[in-house]
């Protein structure tokens, strides 16, 4: 190996391994803590997003006059608003809206029984109700559409509309689906006929039990229900699958701007908890990051300072044999950057391993390594090393050789 | 080689001036071997470091050939030290974590130098000084005499015209001192190196062709 200025840096590092360790410790631990917290937060964010997804639609648009005591039954017998509102939302191209399902819901009589009849667009409704997706209605497992990915656009594209038209045919004009409890109560099975206010519907599916109000409803096509009730293209609510990130970033406000004469609700507590946790964690992380940069810089600064002190004679010697200030800067800064890179790498590994081991205990979560954090770790660690060594290195390069050479 | 006119150096020690050199006027001839003597604190080291471009004098002129040394920008002065000067110091000043060979190579890899084959030159220099079998030893694994020979090899690395030695035998016993003095004498006689050596020892001073005596920062006649 040829001998050059880099070799000098490496030789020195190798000779003083013990002190190197203490210099590295603060950076490594600091980065490890941040990486571990971030990995666990990220995992919990994904889990909560997944849960929100499984819960189905999480935003409701209701007419002004609707009662909003209960999120899940607010649409029953609510006043109506024009179905064109769906197009307004679609046209706005707001990010974070995954699915729109307009509905019209009324209590109706079927023979002796009062039944809640809900008109739906079948395809949209299926997308909004992952629980249904596990049934034979769709034949596929639930797809997590709300993973926290950035920049998701509304998915109601022209393609979807075509597909929707096809799916609409899956719930024909005079066909109905029955919720499991209604079916039980009224002894409805597949093939039964329901006579609702003079129109007759064939039940093509009995829905699986969901444990929600849906079990008490009968579903028919939105157009059929609109015809049955004679309300034209009016709907009583629109359910929206909104993505958690965008909800916390003000999606609701934007929707209110588009549809000023409506009420907009979310599954408040779930979303709020999510938003709160995210806010808290990101605040905690910012504060922690600040502290770690501060403490890490001071600790590295300390180490470099001591290193400069013990190398005074060497610095004097190098100046005497013709190294200039730039050479001295380089010698020490290069070493600091190396420390930063090593600290960042070790910190990332340590933090990731800690998260993987502790995640299941602390948060009940299985943690996956997040590779992009490696770049952040390196960046922050090098920043720490650089900040910390600036002043000591500046001082090293300005040492007066006349003074050093007098020291034995 | 050197032309020194009315050179003074005043240190500031807690706002009190300390006069290290006063009005020194002196010439160093090329190829000469000078011993600087004088009591402790008389300014010997200060004068030597001034010659080496390491101490900015307070007043006066210091020319090396055509170069007005302390008018040079810092990087040119560093280059001057690197090319024209070899330092040999009482405490050897070897870099502790580098091998003998690497220590000798240091001046050849200084910033801005593109030394061709530093390893070869360092090997032959150490060989000339009888250290062929100690190349990869760390300074602490060498005897004091060997350490000083490594320091001399390092001073010669870039084949400088001048060797500035500050009490090079101060830490050595008489036998080793003679060994080092022989080397310096030979460099002066055979290679025409200009040598300026600070020493306390009359025996060492006796080896030099010229003598300069300092007292309280002044040249004594
Ligand atoms: N950095 C400094 N700050 C203040 N005073 C200094 C400094 N360096 C040297 N001096 C003073 O300058 C004077 C000359 O010092 P110098 O080291 O040149 O003497 P010297 O002849 O080499 O002495 P010795 O034989 O003990 O090495 C001394 O009085 C010393 O105290
Ligand atoms: Mg001295």
Short mmCIF file of N, CA, C and O in Angstrom, two decimals, chain B residues 56-136:
data_model
loop_
_atom_site.label_atom_id
_atom_site.label_comp_id
_atom_site.label_asym_id
_atom_site.label_seq_id
_atom_site.Cartn_x
_atom_site.Cartn_y
_atom_site.Cartn_z
N UNK B 56 7.92 34.44 13.10
CA UNK B 56 7.84 35.75 12.48
C UNK B 56 8.61 36.74 13.36
O UNK B 56 8.23 36.97 14.51
N UNK B 57 9.72 37.32 12.84
CA UNK B 57 10.46 38.28 13.67
C UNK B 57 9.64 39.54 13.90
O UNK B 57 8.72 39.84 13.15
N UNK B 58 9.98 40.27 14.96
CA UNK B 58 9.24 41.50 15.26
C UNK B 58 9.71 42.65 14.37
O UNK B 58 8.93 43.49 13.97
N UNK B 59 11.02 42.66 14.09
CA UNK B 59 11.52 43.69 13.16
C UNK B 59 12.82 43.19 12.55
O UNK B 59 13.39 42.20 12.97
N UNK B 60 13.27 43.91 11.53
CA UNK B 60 14.49 43.51 10.86
C UNK B 60 14.20 42.72 9.61
O UNK B 60 13.04 42.49 9.25
N UNK B 61 15.28 42.29 8.93
CA UNK B 61 15.12 41.58 7.67
C UNK B 61 15.80 40.22 7.73
O UNK B 61 16.81 40.05 8.39
N UNK B 62 15.20 39.27 7.05
CA UNK B 62 15.80 37.95 6.99
C UNK B 62 15.66 37.44 5.56
O UNK B 62 14.56 37.12 5.11
N UNK B 63 16.80 37.43 4.84
CA UNK B 63 16.77 36.96 3.45
C UNK B 63 17.41 35.60 3.34
O UNK B 63 18.43 35.33 3.96
N UNK B 64 16.78 34.76 2.55
CA UNK B 64 17.39 33.48 2.20
C UNK B 64 17.62 33.55 0.71
O UNK B 64 16.66 33.51 -0.07
N UNK B 65 18.89 33.69 0.30
CA UNK B 65 19.14 33.96 -1.11
C UNK B 65 18.36 35.19 -1.51
O UNK B 65 18.48 36.24 -0.89
N UNK B 66 17.50 35.06 -2.53
CA UNK B 66 16.71 36.20 -2.98
C UNK B 66 15.40 36.33 -2.22
O UNK B 66 14.67 37.29 -2.40
N UNK B 67 15.10 35.32 -1.43
CA UNK B 67 13.78 35.31 -0.78
C UNK B 67 13.76 36.16 0.48
O UNK B 67 14.59 35.96 1.37
N UNK B 68 12.82 37.11 0.51
CA UNK B 68 12.58 37.85 1.75
C UNK B 68 11.58 37.00 2.53
O UNK B 68 10.37 37.08 2.33
N UNK B 69 12.11 36.14 3.40
CA UNK B 69 11.32 35.03 3.95
C UNK B 69 9.97 35.44 4.53
O UNK B 69 8.94 34.85 4.22
N UNK B 70 9.97 36.42 5.38
CA UNK B 70 8.71 36.71 6.10
C UNK B 70 7.79 37.63 5.32
O UNK B 70 6.79 38.11 5.83
N UNK B 71 8.14 37.86 4.05
CA UNK B 71 7.19 38.53 3.16
C UNK B 71 6.43 37.49 2.34
O UNK B 71 5.52 37.82 1.60
N UNK B 72 6.84 36.23 2.45
CA UNK B 72 6.19 35.19 1.66
C UNK B 72 4.81 34.87 2.24
O UNK B 72 4.62 34.92 3.45
N UNK B 73 3.87 34.55 1.35
CA UNK B 73 2.58 34.07 1.87
C UNK B 73 2.78 32.72 2.58
O UNK B 73 3.76 32.02 2.31
N UNK B 74 1.85 32.41 3.47
CA UNK B 74 2.01 31.24 4.34
C UNK B 74 2.30 29.96 3.56
O UNK B 74 3.15 29.16 3.96
N UNK B 75 1.63 29.76 2.44
CA UNK B 75 1.84 28.49 1.73
C UNK B 75 3.22 28.43 1.08
O UNK B 75 3.84 27.38 1.00
N UNK B 76 3.73 29.60 0.63
CA UNK B 76 5.07 29.61 0.05
C UNK B 76 6.12 29.38 1.14
O UNK B 76 7.14 28.72 0.92
N UNK B 77 5.86 29.92 2.31
CA UNK B 77 6.78 29.73 3.43
C UNK B 77 6.81 28.24 3.82
O UNK B 77 7.88 27.68 4.10
N UNK B 78 5.62 27.61 3.80
CA UNK B 78 5.55 26.17 4.10
C UNK B 78 6.34 25.39 3.05
O UNK B 78 7.08 24.45 3.36
N UNK B 79 6.21 25.82 1.81
CA UNK B 79 6.94 25.16 0.73
C UNK B 79 8.45 25.34 0.91
O UNK B 79 9.23 24.40 0.70
N UNK B 80 8.85 26.54 1.34
CA UNK B 80 10.27 26.81 1.61
C UNK B 80 10.80 25.85 2.69
O UNK B 80 11.85 25.23 2.54
N UNK B 81 10.04 25.71 3.78
CA UNK B 81 10.47 24.79 4.85
C UNK B 81 10.59 23.38 4.32
O UNK B 81 11.51 22.64 4.63
N UNK B 82 9.63 23.03 3.48
CA UNK B 82 9.58 21.67 2.97
C UNK B 82 10.76 21.34 2.03
O UNK B 82 11.36 20.28 2.11
N UNK B 83 11.14 22.32 1.16
CA UNK B 83 12.16 22.04 0.14
C UNK B 83 13.57 22.35 0.61
O UNK B 83 14.50 21.65 0.26
N UNK B 84 13.71 23.44 1.37
CA UNK B 84 15.06 23.97 1.60
C UNK B 84 15.62 23.69 2.97
O UNK B 84 16.81 23.87 3.20
N UNK B 85 14.73 23.32 3.92
CA UNK B 85 15.17 23.17 5.30
C UNK B 85 14.96 21.75 5.80
O UNK B 85 13.94 21.12 5.48
N UNK B 86 15.92 21.26 6.57
CA UNK B 86 15.71 20.03 7.32
C UNK B 86 15.94 20.31 8.80
O UNK B 86 16.98 20.85 9.17
N UNK B 87 14.94 19.99 9.62
CA UNK B 87 15.07 20.24 11.06
C UNK B 87 15.52 18.97 11.79
O UNK B 87 15.00 17.89 11.54
N UNK B 88 16.47 19.14 12.69
CA UNK B 88 16.81 18.05 13.60
C UNK B 88 16.73 18.62 15.01
O UNK B 88 17.38 19.63 15.31
N UNK B 89 15.88 18.00 15.85
CA UNK B 89 15.61 18.61 17.15
C UNK B 89 16.08 17.72 18.29
O UNK B 89 16.25 16.51 18.13
N UNK B 90 16.22 18.35 19.43
CA UNK B 90 16.72 17.64 20.60
C UNK B 90 15.83 16.44 20.96
O UNK B 90 16.31 15.39 21.35
N UNK B 91 14.51 16.63 20.80
CA UNK B 91 13.58 15.56 21.20
C UNK B 91 13.12 14.72 20.00
O UNK B 91 12.11 14.03 20.07
N UNK B 92 13.87 14.81 18.92
CA UNK B 92 13.65 13.99 17.71
C UNK B 92 12.34 14.31 16.99
O UNK B 92 12.29 14.30 15.77
N UNK B 93 11.25 14.52 17.76
CA UNK B 93 9.96 14.85 17.15
C UNK B 93 9.52 13.89 16.05
O UNK B 93 9.06 14.31 15.01
N UNK B 94 9.67 12.61 16.33
CA UNK B 94 9.13 11.64 15.38
C UNK B 94 7.64 11.48 15.67
O UNK B 94 7.20 11.63 16.81
N UNK B 95 6.87 11.20 14.63
CA UNK B 95 5.43 10.98 14.82
C UNK B 95 5.26 9.57 15.40
O UNK B 95 5.65 8.59 14.76
N UNK B 96 4.69 9.46 16.61
CA UNK B 96 4.78 8.21 17.37
C UNK B 96 4.06 7.02 16.74
O UNK B 96 4.45 5.89 17.00
N UNK B 97 3.03 7.28 15.95
CA UNK B 97 2.28 6.14 15.41
C UNK B 97 2.72 5.74 14.01
O UNK B 97 2.09 4.90 13.38
N UNK B 98 3.78 6.39 13.51
CA UNK B 98 4.27 6.03 12.18
C UNK B 98 5.61 5.31 12.31
O UNK B 98 6.41 5.62 13.20
N UNK B 99 5.85 4.38 11.41
CA UNK B 99 7.11 3.63 11.43
C UNK B 99 8.26 4.55 11.03
O UNK B 99 8.05 5.66 10.55
N UNK B 100 9.48 4.07 11.25
CA UNK B 100 10.68 4.83 10.86
C UNK B 100 10.58 5.23 9.39
O UNK B 100 10.76 6.40 9.03
N UNK B 101 10.24 4.27 8.56
CA UNK B 101 10.16 4.54 7.12
C UNK B 101 9.12 5.61 6.83
O UNK B 101 9.37 6.56 6.06
N UNK B 102 7.95 5.49 7.46
CA UNK B 102 6.87 6.45 7.21
C UNK B 102 7.22 7.84 7.71
O UNK B 102 6.89 8.84 7.08
N UNK B 103 7.92 7.89 8.86
CA UNK B 103 8.36 9.18 9.36
C UNK B 103 9.27 9.87 8.34
O UNK B 103 9.16 11.08 8.12
N UNK B 104 10.15 9.09 7.73
CA UNK B 104 11.08 9.68 6.76
C UNK B 104 10.32 10.13 5.50
O UNK B 104 10.69 11.10 4.85
N UNK B 105 9.22 9.44 5.21
CA UNK B 105 8.46 9.79 4.01
C UNK B 105 7.61 11.05 4.19
O UNK B 105 7.20 11.67 3.22
N UNK B 106 7.33 11.41 5.46
CA UNK B 106 6.41 12.53 5.73
C UNK B 106 6.70 13.80 4.91
O UNK B 106 5.78 14.35 4.32
N UNK B 107 7.94 14.29 4.88
CA UNK B 107 8.16 15.53 4.12
C UNK B 107 7.88 15.36 2.63
O UNK B 107 7.58 16.32 1.94
N UNK B 108 7.97 14.12 2.16
CA UNK B 108 7.78 13.89 0.73
C UNK B 108 6.31 13.82 0.34
O UNK B 108 5.99 13.85 -0.84
N UNK B 109 5.44 13.67 1.34
CA UNK B 109 4.01 13.65 1.01
C UNK B 109 3.30 14.88 1.56
O UNK B 109 2.07 14.92 1.65
N UNK B 110 4.07 15.92 1.89
CA UNK B 110 3.45 17.16 2.39
C UNK B 110 2.51 17.70 1.33
O UNK B 110 2.66 17.41 0.14
N UNK B 111 1.49 18.48 1.74
CA UNK B 111 0.52 19.01 0.79
C UNK B 111 1.23 19.74 -0.35
O UNK B 111 2.18 20.48 -0.14
N UNK B 112 0.78 19.50 -1.55
CA UNK B 112 1.34 20.18 -2.71
C UNK B 112 2.57 19.51 -3.28
O UNK B 112 3.15 19.98 -4.24
N UNK B 113 3.00 18.41 -2.69
CA UNK B 113 4.17 17.70 -3.21
C UNK B 113 3.74 16.46 -3.96
O UNK B 113 2.88 15.72 -3.52
N UNK B 114 4.37 16.29 -5.11
CA UNK B 114 4.13 15.03 -5.80
C UNK B 114 5.43 14.26 -5.83
O UNK B 114 6.12 14.21 -6.84
N UNK B 115 5.83 13.77 -4.69
CA UNK B 115 7.11 13.07 -4.60
C UNK B 115 7.07 11.78 -5.40
O UNK B 115 6.12 11.00 -5.31
N UNK B 116 8.09 11.56 -6.21
CA UNK B 116 8.13 10.30 -6.96
C UNK B 116 8.84 9.27 -6.09
O UNK B 116 9.98 9.47 -5.69
N UNK B 117 8.15 8.22 -5.78
CA UNK B 117 8.73 7.11 -5.02
C UNK B 117 9.31 7.45 -3.66
O UNK B 117 10.49 7.21 -3.41
N UNK B 118 8.51 8.01 -2.79
CA UNK B 118 9.02 8.36 -1.46
C UNK B 118 9.59 7.14 -0.74
O UNK B 118 10.60 7.27 -0.03
N UNK B 119 8.99 5.97 -0.94
CA UNK B 119 9.45 4.79 -0.21
C UNK B 119 10.89 4.44 -0.57
O UNK B 119 11.72 4.14 0.29
N UNK B 120 11.21 4.52 -1.87
CA UNK B 120 12.57 4.19 -2.31
C UNK B 120 13.59 5.12 -1.68
O UNK B 120 14.62 4.69 -1.16
N UNK B 121 13.27 6.42 -1.75
CA UNK B 121 14.23 7.40 -1.22
C UNK B 121 14.39 7.22 0.29
O UNK B 121 15.51 7.23 0.81
N UNK B 122 13.26 7.03 0.99
CA UNK B 122 13.34 6.86 2.44
C UNK B 122 14.14 5.61 2.78
O UNK B 122 14.95 5.61 3.72
N UNK B 123 13.95 4.56 2.02
CA UNK B 123 14.69 3.33 2.27
C UNK B 123 16.19 3.56 2.12
O UNK B 123 16.99 3.13 2.96
N UNK B 124 16.57 4.28 1.06
CA UNK B 124 18.01 4.45 0.84
C UNK B 124 18.60 5.39 1.90
O UNK B 124 19.72 5.19 2.36
N UNK B 125 17.82 6.41 2.31
CA UNK B 125 18.32 7.32 3.36
C UNK B 125 18.55 6.56 4.66
O UNK B 125 19.58 6.71 5.32
N UNK B 126 17.55 5.74 5.04
CA UNK B 126 17.70 4.97 6.28
C UNK B 126 18.84 3.97 6.15
O UNK B 126 19.58 3.73 7.11
N UNK B 127 18.99 3.41 4.97
CA UNK B 127 20.09 2.48 4.72
C UNK B 127 21.44 3.16 4.94
O UNK B 127 22.32 2.62 5.63
N UNK B 128 21.59 4.38 4.38
CA UNK B 128 22.84 5.13 4.53
C UNK B 128 23.18 5.35 6.00
O UNK B 128 24.34 5.46 6.38
N UNK B 129 22.11 5.48 6.84
CA UNK B 129 22.34 5.76 8.26
C UNK B 129 22.34 4.47 9.08
O UNK B 129 22.24 4.51 10.31
N UNK B 130 22.42 3.34 8.40
CA UNK B 130 22.56 2.06 9.09
C UNK B 130 21.29 1.57 9.75
O UNK B 130 21.32 0.88 10.77
N UNK B 131 20.14 1.92 9.18
CA UNK B 131 18.89 1.50 9.80
C UNK B 131 18.06 0.58 8.90
O UNK B 131 16.84 0.48 9.06
N UNK B 132 18.74 -0.10 7.98
CA UNK B 132 18.03 -0.95 7.02
C UNK B 132 17.09 -1.94 7.71
O UNK B 132 16.01 -2.25 7.20
N UNK B 133 17.53 -2.43 8.87
CA UNK B 133 16.72 -3.47 9.52
C UNK B 133 15.76 -2.89 10.57
O UNK B 133 15.24 -3.61 11.41
N UNK B 134 15.52 -1.57 10.50
CA UNK B 134 14.61 -0.96 11.49
C UNK B 134 13.49 -0.15 10.82
O UNK B 134 12.78 0.59 11.48
N UNK B 135 13.33 -0.36 9.53
CA UNK B 135 12.40 0.46 8.74
C UNK B 135 10.98 0.48 9.30
O UNK B 135 10.33 1.50 9.32
N UNK B 136 10.49 -0.70 9.71
CA UNK B 136 9.08 -0.77 10.10
C UNK B 136 8.92 -0.69 11.62
O UNK B 136 7.87 -1.05 12.15
#
